[in-house]
Amino acid sequence: MTPDKRPSPDALLRTARREARGALKIFLGAAPGVGKTYEMLSEGAARAKAGIDAVLAVVETHGRAETEALVAPLEIIPRRTIDYRGQQLTEMDIDAVLERRPQLALVDELAHSNVEGSRHPKRWQDIVELLDAGINVYTTLNIQHVESLNDVVASFTHVRVRETVPDSVLEDAEIEVVDIPPDELIERLKDGKVYIPTEATRALSHFFSKANLSALREMALRRAAQNVDRQMLEHLDASATPGTVAAGERVLVALNELPGGEALVRTTKRLADALHAPWTAVFIETPRAESFDAAAKARLAATLRLAASLGATIVTVPAESVIAGLRAQVAAMRATQLVIGKSRRSWWFELRHGSVVTTMLREAAGLAVHVIPAIGEVAASRPQRVRGNDEGPIVYLYVAGLIAIATGVARLALPLIGTGAIDLLYLLPVALSARLYGLRPGLAAGMMAALAFNFFFLPPLYTFTIGEPQSVLTFVILLGIAAFISRLTGDMRSRAAIGVRGARENAALAGFAQALTRVSDAQQTAETICSQVAGLLDVNTVLLTEGEGALAIVATSPSEIELTPVDRAAAEWALKRGETAGYGTATLSGSDWQFHPLKTSLGVLAVLGIARGDGGEPVPSDRAVLLSTLIGQASLAQERLRLETETRQLSVLEERDRLRVALLSSIGHDLRTPLTSVRAAIETIAAEHPTSPATPVARSAVDRLQRFLDNLLSMLRLDSGALTPASEAVDLTDAVGSAVADLRDLLGGKHIDLRVPANLPLVRADPVLLHHVLINLLANSVQHGGADGIVTIEGSRTANGITLTIRDDGPGLDPASEDRIFDMFASGTGTDRSGGSGLGLAIVKGFADAMKIKVSAGTHPDGGAAFSLMFTDLVEIDES
């Protein structure tokens, strides 16, 4: 391999930025209890003993004697005290650390959320500020707190961690995995070395199962390996060091126009999945690619489409030869695995072009080469020769004319330069023929030049007989030089053509992007996409979007294009499935159109259809990458339009919500003063008439109105951002008991059937907001329940968390109102729930959403309306 010897500018810039900041080292663990804090303190103490100025910014020892013993030798930066809701809490004093400016700061628990009132909401943001100040940092982290892995961890542990760290924080960090086998960690839990015994028993039955720990351990090791691999690549690029050494695998598959390409792609996909590695499909575009016939181009296009659909990165590399292009791509991506097919080429082909497999096996040091035998027979048809300017026999007459002119000039110059220099004059028409007309006319010119030189200038003259041995050598040398010049000039002409086409495509893409930026509405954007793609690829185009119940044609090029039912079915498939359909695909291939979904982060927003007027392959293989880029830019344009539309709609909604909030806030505050007066009047009347039966009724009504106003004002504060939910560990048994106690006057003779087990895990929620939610649900059940007066409160553990259900003995909910019963000012229909204000359940929904609690309503199988709260964030006791 002969890679580029120049360092990568991007890698050099990243290295320079990293050197200007402090260094971050993360002690990464698979789960609490593996000893991350112990390892961090041990290494920090060792660095301090070696003369490094190290301080302890924050650490959680959890009372462990062996951990506290490691803290003693280190200088401790006092924490900052913050008053939070009447409690004195402590956080890292980042200003004190910056003022002290040590060489190394030890900061425990990277994913920790700071107390409200701190400079940054997250501790990782504090650490970023320390790094920017040039301070090196040691910290600890569990793998479940990595943002990109949060959903994966929750899928098998059924515990969603709310404190996460962005992956970007880990990118420049040195990661040390603190690892112990799952069995040993489970023994530590049983011995009470991680949690107290009661919590340890609960943890072993849920999060700390052996299967979960094994999966987390693998994820931690793999994440560390990915970091090492990426940093190694940056170092190699910055130092221009050749080689394919890497901690992670990168798979490259080389594709060609021959049959069997799809099997090659599927084999590579299986290999990449087994290695958990990214993979790239490359086609080396050589001058020979211009000679591919229609069948070869169709096979190559289908193979590239399949690779893209299976998740490969598609790359087309222009090169003089397949071997040179493959060398360059392997070096550029530092591939560790190369998959290549052993095609059934003739010996004559390999003699002229070389054996790619043999060359790669011989030269690929450090590269694993997988050779897949060819599947099926090589197409019997010979490559179709594509002519450039050499169309027809007239070109060879021009070549013969150039040789005749050179012969005439040579005859005139013979007395001046002699026979020995005449052969040099013939090189000019040979080079000129190859430059103007291509390789084959150049070779023909070389043969004609050699024969003319022999006939007119080598004795015996005017015959093709060569009388002297040195004349034979001169003839052969002239013929060889002519052939070499023809081949060299022809190759340069082909490479120039490839370069011109690449430059033309780049300019076209730039023009396409500029054209899209100049339009601002959906219709103009659609017309621009169709016209530009049609012009660049020489195809017919149509753009469709989802209308009212069916696909609607937004724009076409040329105009007045009609689609058949098969075409529309293919377009609908592409829209719904997000997959290419129609001509040349495996789905509805009977269509004359090939439909490509315009996929964005918002989903598939439109479908672009392309077709060739003559009914052939819509886009040849050599334009597949261009088509993919055009589709990507068109998708971004559609996404921009959708976001702009939603932004305008959001502005209208925000203005409407602002007016609504202002109105409700005014009403709430205006009612508070008269309500206070009414309460005082009731108490005065009760003192004068203690036995009056109206007093309890009046008190109950005032209490209900007071609860309504308190909930309304709290919800308005929540909507305006003035109220931030505080996540705390809450015992559902205590929360339900408190709500029932506060509603004792409203409950009256209602019977409360409590079925909330005392051994349920604690959940994370805002105690105040959860109290409001439970009171509103209980009040709703009391007011709209049946005549028996039974309200059932049931708590149960599920696979995804804890479900708390409150149901009454009434007739239940109308199925038509279940989806909208939580809407503002909505009330049930068809039951006795109608007639309410419609605010109580809306407040429940608002508070539950703020606490990330899922709330639902329905009719219980045993009868009555049931409202369920799903708690997925269970209490996880962090270990450092």
GROMACS .gro file of N, CA and C in nm, residues 229 246-251 275-279 334-337 368:
model
   51
  229ASP      N    1  -1.021   0.319   1.931
  229ASP     CA    2  -1.010   0.309   1.785
  229ASP      C    3  -1.015   0.447   1.720
  246ALA      N    4  -0.606  -0.103   1.420
  246ALA     CA    5  -0.719  -0.034   1.483
  246ALA      C    6  -0.777  -0.121   1.592
  247ALA      N    7  -0.836  -0.057   1.693
  247ALA     CA    8  -0.902  -0.131   1.799
  247ALA      C    9  -1.038  -0.180   1.755
  248GLY      N   10  -1.099  -0.116   1.658
  248GLY     CA   11  -1.227  -0.157   1.605
  248GLY      C   12  -1.213  -0.199   1.460
  249GLU      N   13  -1.313  -0.269   1.412
  249GLU     CA   14  -1.310  -0.319   1.275
  249GLU      C   15  -1.380  -0.222   1.181
  250ARG      N   16  -1.329  -0.214   1.058
  250ARG     CA   17  -1.392  -0.137   0.951
  250ARG      C   18  -1.388  -0.223   0.825
  251VAL      N   19  -1.504  -0.245   0.769
  251VAL     CA   20  -1.519  -0.342   0.660
  251VAL      C   21  -1.540  -0.267   0.529
  275LEU      N   22  -1.917  -0.849   1.339
  275LEU     CA   23  -1.807  -0.772   1.399
  275LEU      C   24  -1.856  -0.644   1.467
  276HIS      N   25  -1.987  -0.613   1.452
  276HIS     CA   26  -2.042  -0.486   1.503
  276HIS      C   27  -1.962  -0.369   1.447
  277ALA      N   28  -1.938  -0.372   1.316
  277ALA     CA   29  -1.849  -0.274   1.253
  277ALA      C   30  -1.922  -0.200   1.142
  278PRO      N   31  -1.884  -0.074   1.117
  278PRO     CA   32  -1.938  -0.002   1.000
  278PRO      C   33  -1.878  -0.060   0.873
  279TRP      N   34  -1.952  -0.049   0.762
  279TRP     CA   35  -1.899  -0.103   0.637
  279TRP      C   36  -1.929  -0.010   0.521
  334ARG      N   37  -0.865   0.330   0.631
  334ARG     CA   38  -0.788   0.238   0.716
  334ARG      C   39  -0.871   0.114   0.745
  335ALA      N   40  -0.916   0.052   0.640
  335ALA     CA   41  -1.000  -0.067   0.652
  335ALA      C   42  -0.921  -0.181   0.715
  336THR      N   43  -0.989  -0.259   0.796
  336THR     CA   44  -0.928  -0.377   0.856
  336THR      C   45  -0.976  -0.506   0.792
  337GLN      N   46  -1.089  -0.501   0.722
  337GLN     CA   47  -1.145  -0.618   0.656
  337GLN      C   48  -1.182  -0.578   0.513
  368ALA      N   49  -0.720  -0.800   0.661
  368ALA     CA   50  -0.780  -0.931   0.638
  368ALA      C   51  -0.860  -0.926   0.509
   0.00000   0.00000   0.00000
